[in-house]
């Protein structure tokens, strides 16, 4: 995990958004959270809600083209257009920590 | 997805602040079944400020994903079990009853104790019925001798105990059904983990897989894992080589196939399946035994104002998995909320991913991205597929961690 966000702090914030996150995200963005969603302790999947929209977009584009490899994200990223990636990334950044101070 | 984001916010916050009495004015939704699909649908609907009742007769939910690790002997059954207590604090009213009937005209759900619950929308998520009328010799009594372990709980432990009691050099037989059924790669994950147990504890034993199919999910990856990890231990007998089982004789430990008979010490019979009994009874299932739905909003094509999600529904290209059930439930809640407000359901894409353990420390995955086209859920072209066949040992180990992490997250988002 590259981002050294302290998990306790991350969780406090994530915990606070969970209820609303479920109410407000589109089904497309929720699908990402099946793996990247909040968990009250560190997990194996890299955190997504800590990224800003641009970081998510560039990672997704790189997974889609194969410029970045992973165990599963290449297969998933190929299912989305640029516009869809942007919409999801912005939604996630809004509920996540990406846009927070 | 800009539609009614602000409205969701308002509805959500208002509902949280309002006393329960005042909330009675919200549209009423009754959800039937507290599995991955129903519990998540209930929770998402409640988070949207709707008046949600979850009808589920059991106080505990026992999850199937990772239950093959219990059978393999390296996971505790307790880790599979969840309660509904936390759901009750998220605005969902629990009703510890089973659904007995529906009055679709009056829009009432009738429970086994006679209670009638009025609804504006009904969500049906009753999972599967294991068919005890499809394979000669395999009825409910037979399942106490030849466990299916396809609904997790006592059946899972029974199969585990039988494997433990079996002497080294014994024969295990698995009976695997034709498509469609719950969790397409599940039988082969189970075979891998039984083989792991046999190899480490009872190495002279043998495992036969009698399959009603000629191909299966992640087949190449499973087969190369079996050659590498459990050489000579697993014998897969496909349909074309007589794999179809025509009868079982529990008292004799006998599995009868189209081509011959095999005596086994332990039999695991996974019978053919269809939508949960109640879905058949209320007229939500078609001739296939499963429930047809509109892909745009998961509403039944047979009965209005009733949505079906999870294993019971026909979801086009999406497999019957807990992952699928979870994302369908959230999408269905979105659709119900939009529908009640007179809005259209926004276009969406859903993901399924199933991790299968091939040993305690290695896993492989299959994934897909899906969208609604002509009212059917189809694969998004070019997306999805199985783990790379040249994935490093390190990659396979990572996928085993992801398998467990996914389970932890999805159960926490649903029940935690
Ligand atoms: C061995 C095995 C391994 C698996 N591994 C995975 C995996 O790794 N990943 C994955 O994604 N999926 C996996 N699955 C599949 C997964 O378990 C199912 O797809 C999932 O449980 C479907 O959820 P559901 O809510 O539709 O049904 P269920 O989980 O079966 O829930 C149905 C609920 O409805 C209730 N109900 C039934 N009738 C009534 C009634 N009349 N009134 C009220 N309530 C009722 C039941 O009590 C039950 O609680 C596995 C399955 C098996 C068997």
Coordinates of C-alpha atoms and ligand atoms in Angstrom, one line a residue:
Chain A
X1 CA 0.0 0.0 0.0
X2 CA 1.6 3.2 -1.2
X3 CA -0.6 5.7 0.6
X4 CA 0.5 5.9 4.2
X5 CA -2.9 7.2 5.5
X6 CA -3.2 6.1 9.1
X7 CA -5.9 3.5 9.1
X8 CA -7.5 4.6 12.3
X9 CA -8.0 8.1 10.9
X10 CA -9.2 6.8 7.6
X11 CA -11.7 4.6 9.3
X12 CA -13.1 7.3 11.5
X13 CA -13.8 9.3 8.4
X14 CA -15.1 6.4 6.4
X15 CA -17.3 5.3 9.3
X16 CA -18.9 8.6 9.3
X17 CA -19.8 8.5 5.6
X18 CA -20.9 4.9 5.3
X19 CA -24.6 5.4 5.9
X20 CA -24.7 8.3 3.4
X21 CA -22.4 6.6 1.0
X22 CA -24.9 3.8 0.5
X23 CA -27.7 6.2 0.1
X24 CA -26.1 8.5 -2.4
X25 CA -23.7 6.6 -4.7
X26 CA -24.8 5.3 -8.0
X27 CA -24.9 1.5 -8.5
X28 CA -21.9 1.8 -10.8
X29 CA -19.8 3.4 -8.1
X30 CA -21.1 1.1 -5.4
X31 CA -19.9 -1.9 -7.4
X32 CA -16.3 -0.7 -6.9
X33 CA -16.9 -0.6 -3.1
X34 CA -17.7 -4.3 -2.9
X35 CA -13.9 -4.6 -2.9
X36 CA -12.7 -1.1 -2.1
X37 CA -15.4 -0.2 0.5
X38 CA -14.9 0.6 4.1
X39 CA -13.8 -2.0 6.6
X40 CA -13.1 -1.3 10.3
X41 CA -9.6 -2.6 10.0
X42 CA -6.8 -2.7 7.4
X43 CA -7.6 -5.1 4.5
X44 CA -5.8 -6.5 1.5
X45 CA -7.4 -4.4 -1.3
X46 CA -5.8 -1.0 -1.8
X47 CA -8.0 1.8 -0.4
X48 CA -9.9 3.7 -3.1
X49 CA -11.8 6.3 -1.0
X50 CA -8.5 8.0 -0.1
X51 CA -7.8 8.9 -3.8
X52 CA -8.7 12.1 -5.5
X53 CA -10.6 11.8 -8.8
X54 CA -7.6 12.4 -11.0
X55 CA -5.6 9.6 -9.3
X56 CA -8.5 7.2 -9.8
X57 CA -8.9 8.2 -13.4
X58 CA -5.3 7.8 -14.3
X59 CA -5.0 4.5 -12.5
X60 CA -8.2 3.2 -14.3
X61 CA -6.9 4.4 -17.7
X62 CA -3.5 2.7 -17.1
X63 CA -5.2 -0.5 -16.0
X64 CA -7.4 -0.4 -19.1
X65 CA -4.5 0.0 -21.5
X66 CA -2.3 -2.5 -19.7
X67 CA 0.3 0.2 -18.9
X68 CA -0.3 -0.8 -15.3
X69 CA -0.7 -4.4 -14.4
X70 CA -2.6 -5.9 -11.5
X71 CA -4.3 -9.2 -10.5
X72 CA -7.8 -8.1 -11.5
X73 CA -8.2 -4.4 -12.3
X74 CA -7.1 -4.8 -15.9
X75 CA -10.1 -7.0 -16.5
X76 CA -12.5 -4.7 -14.7
X77 CA -11.2 -1.4 -16.2
X78 CA -11.8 -2.7 -19.7
X79 CA -15.5 -2.5 -19.0
X80 CA -15.7 1.3 -18.7
X81 CA -15.5 4.3 -21.1
X82 CA -13.6 7.5 -20.3
X83 CA -16.8 9.2 -19.3
X84 CA -17.9 6.4 -17.0
X85 CA -14.5 6.4 -15.3
X86 CA -14.7 10.1 -14.8
X87 CA -18.2 10.0 -13.3
X88 CA -17.4 7.1 -10.9
X89 CA -14.1 8.7 -9.9
X90 CA -15.8 12.0 -9.1
X91 CA -18.6 10.4 -7.1
X92 CA -16.1 8.4 -5.1
X93 CA -13.9 11.4 -4.5
X94 CA -16.9 13.3 -3.2
X95 CA -17.8 10.9 -0.5
X96 CA -14.2 9.8 0.1
X97 CA -11.2 11.5 1.6
X98 CA -9.8 12.7 -1.7
X99 CA -11.3 16.2 -1.6
X100 CA -11.1 16.6 2.2
X101 CA -8.4 18.7 3.8
Chain B
X1 CA -25.2 9.9 -11.9
X2 CA -26.5 13.3 -11.0
X3 CA -30.2 12.6 -10.7
X4 CA -31.7 13.2 -7.3
X5 CA -28.4 13.1 -5.5
X6 CA -29.5 16.1 -3.5
X7 CA -32.9 14.5 -2.9
X8 CA -31.3 11.3 -1.6
X9 CA -29.3 13.5 0.7
X10 CA -32.4 15.2 2.0
X11 CA -34.4 12.0 2.3
X12 CA -31.5 10.3 4.0
X13 CA -30.9 12.9 6.6
X14 CA -34.5 13.6 7.3
X15 CA -35.2 9.9 7.9
X16 CA -32.3 9.7 10.3
X17 CA -33.5 12.6 12.3
X18 CA -37.2 11.7 12.3
X19 CA -38.8 9.6 15.1
X20 CA -40.1 6.2 13.9
X21 CA -43.8 7.3 14.1
X22 CA -43.3 10.1 11.7
X23 CA -41.6 7.8 9.3
X24 CA -44.8 5.8 8.8
X25 CA -45.6 8.3 6.0
X26 CA -42.6 7.0 3.9
X27 CA -43.3 4.5 1.2
X28 CA -43.4 0.9 2.6
X29 CA -41.1 -1.7 1.2
X30 CA -41.2 -5.3 2.4
X31 CA -38.1 -7.3 1.7
X32 CA -38.2 -11.1 1.9
X33 CA -35.1 -13.1 2.7
X34 CA -32.1 -11.9 4.8
X35 CA -29.3 -13.3 2.6
X36 CA -26.7 -11.3 0.7
X37 CA -29.3 -9.9 -1.6
X38 CA -32.2 -9.3 0.8
X39 CA -30.3 -7.9 3.7
X40 CA -28.4 -5.5 1.5
X41 CA -31.5 -4.4 -0.3
X42 CA -33.2 -3.7 3.1
X43 CA -30.2 -1.8 4.4
X44 CA -29.9 0.3 1.2
X45 CA -33.6 1.1 1.1
X46 CA -33.6 2.1 4.8
X47 CA -30.7 4.4 4.1
X48 CA -32.9 6.1 1.5
X49 CA -35.5 6.9 4.2
X50 CA -38.0 4.3 3.1
X51 CA -40.1 2.3 5.6
X52 CA -38.5 -1.1 5.4
X53 CA -39.5 -4.5 6.8
X54 CA -37.2 -7.4 6.4
X55 CA -39.0 -10.8 6.6
X56 CA -36.6 -13.6 7.5
X57 CA -37.5 -16.5 9.8
X58 CA -33.9 -17.3 11.0
X59 CA -32.1 -15.3 13.7
X60 CA -28.7 -16.0 12.1
X61 CA -27.5 -16.0 8.5
X62 CA -24.8 -18.6 7.6
X63 CA -22.8 -17.5 4.6
X64 CA -21.7 -19.9 1.9
X65 CA -18.6 -18.0 0.6
X66 CA -15.5 -19.4 2.2
X67 CA -17.5 -22.3 3.7
X68 CA -15.4 -24.6 1.4
X69 CA -12.5 -23.7 3.7
X70 CA -14.4 -25.1 6.6
X71 CA -14.9 -28.3 4.7
X72 CA -11.1 -28.2 3.9
X73 CA -10.4 -28.0 7.6
X74 CA -8.8 -24.5 7.9
X75 CA -11.6 -22.2 8.8
X76 CA -14.0 -22.1 11.7
X77 CA -17.7 -22.3 11.1
X78 CA -18.3 -19.4 13.4
X79 CA -16.6 -17.1 10.9
X80 CA -19.5 -17.8 8.5
X81 CA -22.3 -16.7 10.9
X82 CA -23.9 -13.3 11.1
X83 CA -26.9 -11.8 13.0
X84 CA -29.4 -9.2 12.0
X85 CA -28.9 -7.1 15.1
X86 CA -26.9 -4.3 13.5
X87 CA -29.4 -4.1 10.6
X88 CA -32.1 -3.3 13.1
X89 CA -30.2 -0.2 14.2
X90 CA -29.9 1.0 10.6
X91 CA -33.6 1.6 10.2
X92 CA -34.7 -1.8 9.1
X93 CA -37.6 -3.5 11.0
X94 CA -37.0 -7.2 11.4
X95 CA -39.9 -9.5 11.1
X96 CA -39.0 -13.0 12.3
X97 CA -41.5 -14.9 10.1
X98 CA -41.5 -16.5 6.7
X99 CA -43.5 -15.2 3.7
X100 CA -46.4 -17.6 3.0
X101 CA -48.3 -15.8 0.2
X102 CA -48.7 -12.5 -1.6
X103 CA -51.8 -10.6 -2.5
X104 CA -50.5 -8.6 -5.5
X105 CA -53.8 -6.8 -6.0
X106 CA -54.1 -5.5 -2.5
X107 CA -50.3 -5.3 -2.3
X108 CA -50.0 -7.3 0.9
X109 CA -47.4 -9.8 2.0
X110 CA -49.0 -12.6 4.0
X111 CA -46.7 -14.2 6.6
X112 CA -46.9 -17.7 8.1
X113 CA -48.6 -16.4 11.3
X114 CA -51.3 -14.7 9.2
X115 CA -49.9 -11.1 9.6
X116 CA -50.5 -9.0 6.5
X117 CA -47.9 -6.4 5.6
X118 CA -49.0 -3.8 3.1
X119 CA -46.4 -2.6 0.7
X120 CA -45.8 -0.1 -2.1
X121 CA -42.9 -2.3 -3.3
X122 CA -41.9 -5.9 -2.5
X123 CA -38.4 -7.2 -2.9
X124 CA -38.1 -11.0 -3.1
X125 CA -34.7 -12.5 -2.3
X126 CA -35.4 -16.1 -1.2
X127 CA -32.3 -17.7 -2.7
X128 CA -32.5 -21.2 -4.0
X129 CA -34.5 -24.4 -3.5
X130 CA -32.4 -27.5 -3.7
X131 CA -34.4 -30.0 -5.7
X132 CA -35.0 -33.2 -3.9
X133 CA -37.2 -34.5 -6.8
X134 CA -34.6 -34.3 -9.6
X135 CA -32.1 -37.1 -8.9
X136 CA -33.4 -40.6 -8.1
X137 CA -32.5 -41.6 -4.6
X138 CA -31.6 -38.1 -3.5
X139 CA -34.3 -36.7 -1.2
X140 CA -34.1 -34.8 2.1
X141 CA -33.4 -37.9 4.1
X142 CA -30.6 -38.9 1.7
X143 CA -29.0 -35.5 2.3
X144 CA -28.3 -36.6 5.9
X145 CA -26.1 -39.4 4.6
X146 CA -24.8 -37.7 1.4
X147 CA -24.6 -34.0 2.4
X148 CA -25.0 -31.3 -0.3
X149 CA -23.5 -28.6 1.9
X150 CA -24.9 -26.1 -0.7
X151 CA -26.7 -24.1 2.0
X152 CA -24.1 -23.4 4.6
X153 CA -24.7 -24.6 8.2
X154 CA -25.1 -28.1 9.7
X155 CA -24.7 -29.6 6.2
X156 CA -21.2 -28.0 5.9
X157 CA -20.2 -29.5 9.2
X158 CA -21.6 -32.9 8.3
X159 CA -19.5 -33.1 5.2
X160 CA -16.4 -32.0 7.2
X161 CA -17.1 -34.6 9.8
X162 CA -17.5 -37.4 7.2
X163 CA -14.1 -36.4 5.6
X164 CA -12.5 -36.5 9.0
X165 CA -13.9 -39.9 9.8
X166 CA -12.9 -41.4 6.5
X167 CA -9.9 -43.8 6.6
X168 CA -6.8 -43.0 4.5
X169 CA -7.2 -44.7 1.2
X170 CA -10.9 -43.9 1.1
X171 CA -12.9 -42.6 -1.9
X172 CA -14.8 -39.3 -2.0
X173 CA -17.3 -38.6 -4.8
X174 CA -18.8 -35.2 -5.7
X175 CA -21.9 -35.0 -7.8
X176 CA -22.0 -31.7 -9.7
X177 CA -25.1 -30.4 -11.6
X178 CA -25.7 -28.8 -15.0
X179 CA -26.0 -25.0 -15.3
X180 CA -27.5 -22.8 -14.0
X181 CA -26.8 -23.2 -10.3
X182 CA -25.6 -21.2 -7.3
X183 CA -21.9 -20.3 -7.6
X184 CA -20.6 -21.8 -10.8
X185 CA -16.9 -22.2 -9.7
X186 CA -18.0 -23.4 -6.1
X187 CA -17.8 -27.2 -6.7
X188 CA -14.3 -26.9 -8.1
X189 CA -13.1 -24.7 -5.3
X190 CA -14.5 -27.4 -3.0
X191 CA -12.8 -30.1 -4.9
X192 CA -9.5 -28.3 -4.6
X193 CA -9.8 -27.9 -0.8
X194 CA -11.0 -31.4 -0.2
X195 CA -8.0 -32.5 -2.3
X196 CA -5.8 -30.3 -0.1
X197 CA -7.1 -32.0 3.0
X198 CA -6.7 -35.5 1.5
X199 CA -3.2 -34.8 0.3
X200 CA -2.0 -33.5 3.6
X201 CA -3.9 -36.0 5.9
X202 CA -5.0 -39.0 3.9
X203 CA -2.7 -39.1 0.9
X204 CA -3.8 -42.6 -0.3
X205 CA -7.3 -41.3 -0.9
X206 CA -9.0 -40.4 -4.2
X207 CA -11.6 -37.8 -5.2
X208 CA -14.0 -38.3 -8.1
X209 CA -16.0 -35.4 -9.6
X210 CA -19.0 -36.7 -11.5
X211 CA -20.1 -33.7 -13.6
X212 CA -23.2 -33.2 -15.7
X213 CA -21.2 -30.7 -17.8
X214 CA -18.3 -30.9 -20.3
X215 CA -16.8 -27.6 -19.3
X216 CA -16.8 -25.4 -16.2
X217 CA -15.9 -22.0 -14.8
X218 CA -12.1 -21.3 -14.7
X219 CA -11.6 -24.8 -15.9
X220 CA -8.0 -24.4 -17.3
X221 CA -6.9 -22.7 -14.2
X222 CA -8.4 -25.3 -11.9
X223 CA -7.1 -28.2 -13.9
X224 CA -3.5 -26.8 -14.0
X225 CA -3.7 -26.1 -10.2
X226 CA -4.8 -29.7 -9.6
X227 CA -1.9 -31.1 -11.7
X228 CA 0.6 -28.9 -9.9
X229 CA -0.8 -29.2 -6.3
X230 CA -2.6 -32.6 -6.2
X231 CA -1.2 -34.8 -9.0
X232 CA -3.3 -38.0 -9.5
X233 CA -5.7 -37.2 -6.6
X234 CA -8.7 -35.7 -8.5
X235 CA -10.4 -37.4 -11.3
X236 CA -12.9 -35.2 -13.2
X237 CA -15.5 -37.3 -15.1
X238 CA -17.3 -35.0 -17.6
X239 CA -20.7 -35.5 -19.1
X240 CA -19.3 -37.0 -22.3
X241 CA -17.4 -39.6 -20.4
X242 CA -20.4 -40.7 -18.3
X243 CA -20.2 -38.0 -15.6
X244 CA -23.9 -37.6 -15.4
X245 CA -25.3 -39.2 -12.3
X246 CA -28.6 -41.0 -12.7
X247 CA -29.1 -42.3 -9.2
X248 CA -27.6 -42.4 -5.8
X249 CA -28.1 -45.2 -3.2
X250 CA -27.2 -43.6 0.1
X251 CA -27.4 -46.9 2.2
X252 CA -24.8 -48.5 -0.1
X253 CA -22.6 -45.4 -0.6
X254 CA -23.2 -45.8 -4.3
X255 CA -23.1 -43.3 -7.1
X256 CA -24.7 -44.5 -10.3
X257 CA -23.6 -42.8 -13.5
X258 CA -24.7 -43.2 -17.1
X259 CA -21.7 -45.4 -17.7
X260 CA -21.2 -47.3 -14.4
X261 CA -21.2 -47.4 -10.6
X262 CA -18.8 -46.0 -8.1
X263 CA -18.8 -47.0 -4.4
X264 CA -17.6 -44.1 -2.2
X265 CA -16.9 -43.6 1.5
X266 CA -18.0 -40.0 1.4
X267 CA -20.5 -38.5 -1.2
X268 CA -21.2 -34.8 -1.6
X269 CA -24.2 -34.4 -3.8
X270 CA -25.0 -31.0 -5.2
X271 CA -28.5 -31.4 -6.6
X272 CA -30.1 -29.3 -9.4
X273 CA -31.7 -26.1 -8.1
X274 CA -34.4 -23.5 -8.8
X275 CA -35.6 -20.3 -7.2
X276 CA -36.6 -20.5 -3.5
X277 CA -39.9 -22.4 -2.9
X278 CA -41.8 -19.3 -2.0
X279 CA -41.0 -17.7 -5.4
X280 CA -42.5 -20.7 -7.1
X281 CA -45.6 -20.7 -4.9
X282 CA -46.4 -17.0 -5.5
X283 CA -46.0 -17.2 -9.2
X284 CA -42.8 -15.3 -9.7
X285 CA -40.9 -18.2 -11.4
X286 CA -41.3 -19.2 -15.0
X287 CA -41.0 -22.7 -16.5
X288 CA -37.2 -22.6 -16.0
X289 CA -37.8 -22.5 -12.3
X290 CA -36.2 -19.1 -11.9
X291 CA -37.7 -15.6 -11.7
X292 CA -37.6 -13.4 -14.9
X293 CA -37.0 -9.7 -14.2
X294 CA -36.5 -6.5 -16.2
X295 CA -32.8 -5.7 -16.3
X296 CA -33.4 -2.0 -15.9
X297 CA -35.0 -2.2 -12.4
X298 CA -35.2 -5.9 -11.4
X299 CA -39.0 -5.8 -11.4
X300 CA -40.6 -9.1 -12.1
X301 CA -41.9 -9.5 -15.6
X302 CA -44.7 -11.6 -14.2
X303 CA -46.1 -9.6 -11.3
X304 CA -46.0 -5.8 -10.9
X305 CA -44.4 -3.8 -8.0
X306 CA -42.4 -6.9 -7.0
X307 CA -38.6 -6.9 -7.6
X308 CA -36.5 -10.0 -7.4
X309 CA -32.7 -10.0 -6.7
X310 CA -30.0 -12.5 -5.9
X311 CA -29.9 -16.2 -6.8
X312 CA -33.6 -16.5 -7.3
X313 CA -33.7 -14.2 -10.3
X314 CA -32.7 -14.7 -14.0
X315 CA -30.0 -12.1 -14.4
X316 CA -28.8 -12.8 -17.9
X317 CA -25.0 -13.1 -18.1
X318 CA -24.5 -12.4 -14.3
X319 CA -23.7 -15.6 -12.4
X320 CA -25.5 -16.6 -9.2
X321 CA -23.0 -15.3 -6.6
X322 CA -23.0 -13.4 -3.3
X323 CA -21.0 -10.6 -5.1
X324 CA -23.7 -10.3 -7.8
X325 CA -26.5 -10.5 -5.2
X326 CA -24.9 -7.6 -3.3
X327 CA -24.5 -5.2 -6.2
X328 CA -28.0 -6.2 -7.6
X329 CA -29.5 -5.3 -4.2
X330 CA -28.0 -1.9 -4.2
X331 CA -29.0 -1.2 -7.8
X332 CA -32.5 -2.5 -7.0
X333 CA -32.8 -0.1 -4.1
X334 CA -31.7 2.8 -6.4
X335 CA -34.4 1.7 -8.9
X336 CA -37.1 1.5 -6.3
X337 CA -36.3 4.9 -4.9
X338 CA -36.2 6.4 -8.4
X339 CA -39.5 4.6 -9.3
X340 CA -41.3 5.9 -6.3
X341 CA -40.2 9.4 -7.1
X342 CA -41.3 9.0 -10.7
X343 CA -37.7 9.2 -12.0
X344 CA -36.0 6.9 -14.5
X345 CA -33.4 4.5 -13.2
X346 CA -30.1 5.9 -14.4
X347 CA -28.0 3.6 -16.7
X348 CA -25.6 1.5 -14.6
X349 CA -22.8 -1.0 -14.8
X350 CA -22.4 -3.8 -12.3
X351 CA -19.5 -6.0 -11.5
X352 CA -19.2 -9.6 -10.4
X353 CA -16.0 -11.2 -9.1
X354 CA -15.6 -14.6 -7.7
X355 CA -12.4 -15.7 -6.0
X356 CA -11.8 -19.4 -5.6
X357 CA -9.3 -20.9 -3.3
X358 CA -7.2 -23.6 -4.9
X359 CA -5.3 -24.2 -1.6
X360 CA -5.3 -22.4 1.7
X361 CA -2.8 -19.9 0.4
X362 CA -3.6 -19.5 -3.3
X363 CA -6.7 -18.3 -5.2
X364 CA -7.9 -17.6 -8.8
X365 CA -10.6 -15.2 -9.9
X366 CA -13.2 -14.7 -12.5
X367 CA -14.8 -11.3 -13.1
X368 CA -17.2 -9.5 -15.4
X369 CA -18.7 -6.1 -16.0
X370 CA -22.4 -6.1 -16.9
X371 CA -25.0 -3.6 -18.3
X372 CA -28.6 -3.7 -19.3
X373 CA -29.2 -4.1 -23.1
X374 CA -32.7 -4.8 -24.5
X375 CA -33.8 -5.5 -21.0
X376 CA -31.2 -8.2 -20.4
X377 CA -28.0 -8.1 -18.4
X378 CA -25.1 -8.7 -20.8
X379 CA -21.3 -8.7 -20.6
X380 CA -19.6 -5.4 -21.5
X381 CA -17.6 -6.5 -24.5
X382 CA -13.9 -6.8 -23.9
X383 CA -14.2 -6.8 -20.2
X384 CA -13.8 -9.5 -17.6
X385 CA -12.3 -12.9 -17.7
X386 CA -10.2 -15.2 -15.5
X387 CA -6.9 -14.6 -13.7
X388 CA -3.8 -14.7 -16.0
X389 CA -2.6 -18.3 -16.5
X390 CA 0.9 -17.1 -16.0
X391 CA 0.1 -15.1 -12.8
X392 CA 3.1 -15.5 -10.4
X393 CA 2.9 -17.5 -7.2
X394 CA 2.9 -14.1 -5.4
X395 CA -0.1 -13.0 -7.5
X396 CA -2.0 -16.2 -6.6
X397 CA -1.2 -15.6 -2.9
X398 CA -2.5 -12.0 -3.2
X399 CA -5.7 -13.3 -4.7
X400 CA -6.2 -15.6 -1.6
X401 CA -5.9 -12.5 0.6
X402 CA -8.3 -10.7 -1.6
X403 CA -10.8 -13.6 -1.4
X404 CA -10.9 -13.2 2.4
X405 CA -10.9 -9.4 2.3
X406 CA -13.8 -9.3 -0.1
X407 CA -15.8 -11.6 2.2
X408 CA -15.0 -9.4 5.2
X409 CA -16.0 -6.2 3.4
X410 CA -19.2 -7.5 1.9
X411 CA -20.4 -9.1 5.1
X412 CA -19.5 -5.9 7.1
X413 CA -21.3 -3.7 4.6
X414 CA -24.3 -6.0 4.9
X415 CA -24.5 -7.2 8.5
X416 CA -21.8 -5.2 10.3
Ligands
LIG1 C1 -20.0 -23.6 -1.3 C2 -20.4 -22.3 -1.8 C3 -19.4 -21.3 -2.0 C4 -19.7 -20.0 -2.5 N1 -18.7 -19.1 -2.7 C5 -19.0 -17.9 -3.1 C6 -18.0 -16.9 -3.3 O1 -16.8 -17.2 -3.0 N2 -18.3 -15.7 -3.8 C7 -19.6 -15.4 -4.1 O2 -19.9 -14.3 -4.6 N3 -20.6 -16.3 -4.0 C8 -20.4 -17.5 -3.5 N4 -21.4 -18.5 -3.3 C9 -22.7 -18.1 -3.7 C10 -23.5 -17.4 -2.7 O3 -23.6 -18.1 -1.5 C11 -25.0 -17.1 -3.2 O4 -24.9 -16.6 -4.5 C12 -25.7 -16.1 -2.3 O5 -25.9 -16.7 -1.0 C13 -27.0 -15.6 -2.9 O6 -27.6 -14.8 -2.0 P1 -29.2 -14.7 -1.9 O7 -29.5 -13.6 -0.9 O8 -29.8 -14.6 -3.2 O9 -29.7 -16.1 -1.3 P2 -29.4 -16.7 0.2 O10 -28.1 -16.4 0.6 O11 -29.8 -18.2 0.0 O12 -30.5 -16.1 1.1 C14 -31.9 -16.3 1.0 C15 -32.6 -16.0 2.3 O13 -34.0 -16.0 2.1 C16 -34.6 -16.6 3.2 N5 -35.9 -17.2 2.8 C17 -36.2 -18.2 2.0 N6 -37.5 -18.4 1.9 C18 -38.1 -17.4 2.7 C19 -39.5 -17.1 3.0 N7 -40.5 -17.8 2.5 N8 -39.7 -16.0 3.8 C20 -38.7 -15.3 4.3 N9 -37.4 -15.6 4.1 C21 -37.1 -16.6 3.3 C22 -33.6 -17.7 3.7 O14 -33.8 -18.0 5.0 C23 -32.3 -17.0 3.4 O15 -31.8 -16.3 4.6 C24 -21.1 -19.7 -2.8 C25 -22.0 -20.7 -2.6 C26 -21.7 -22.0 -2.1 C27 -22.8 -23.0 -1.9

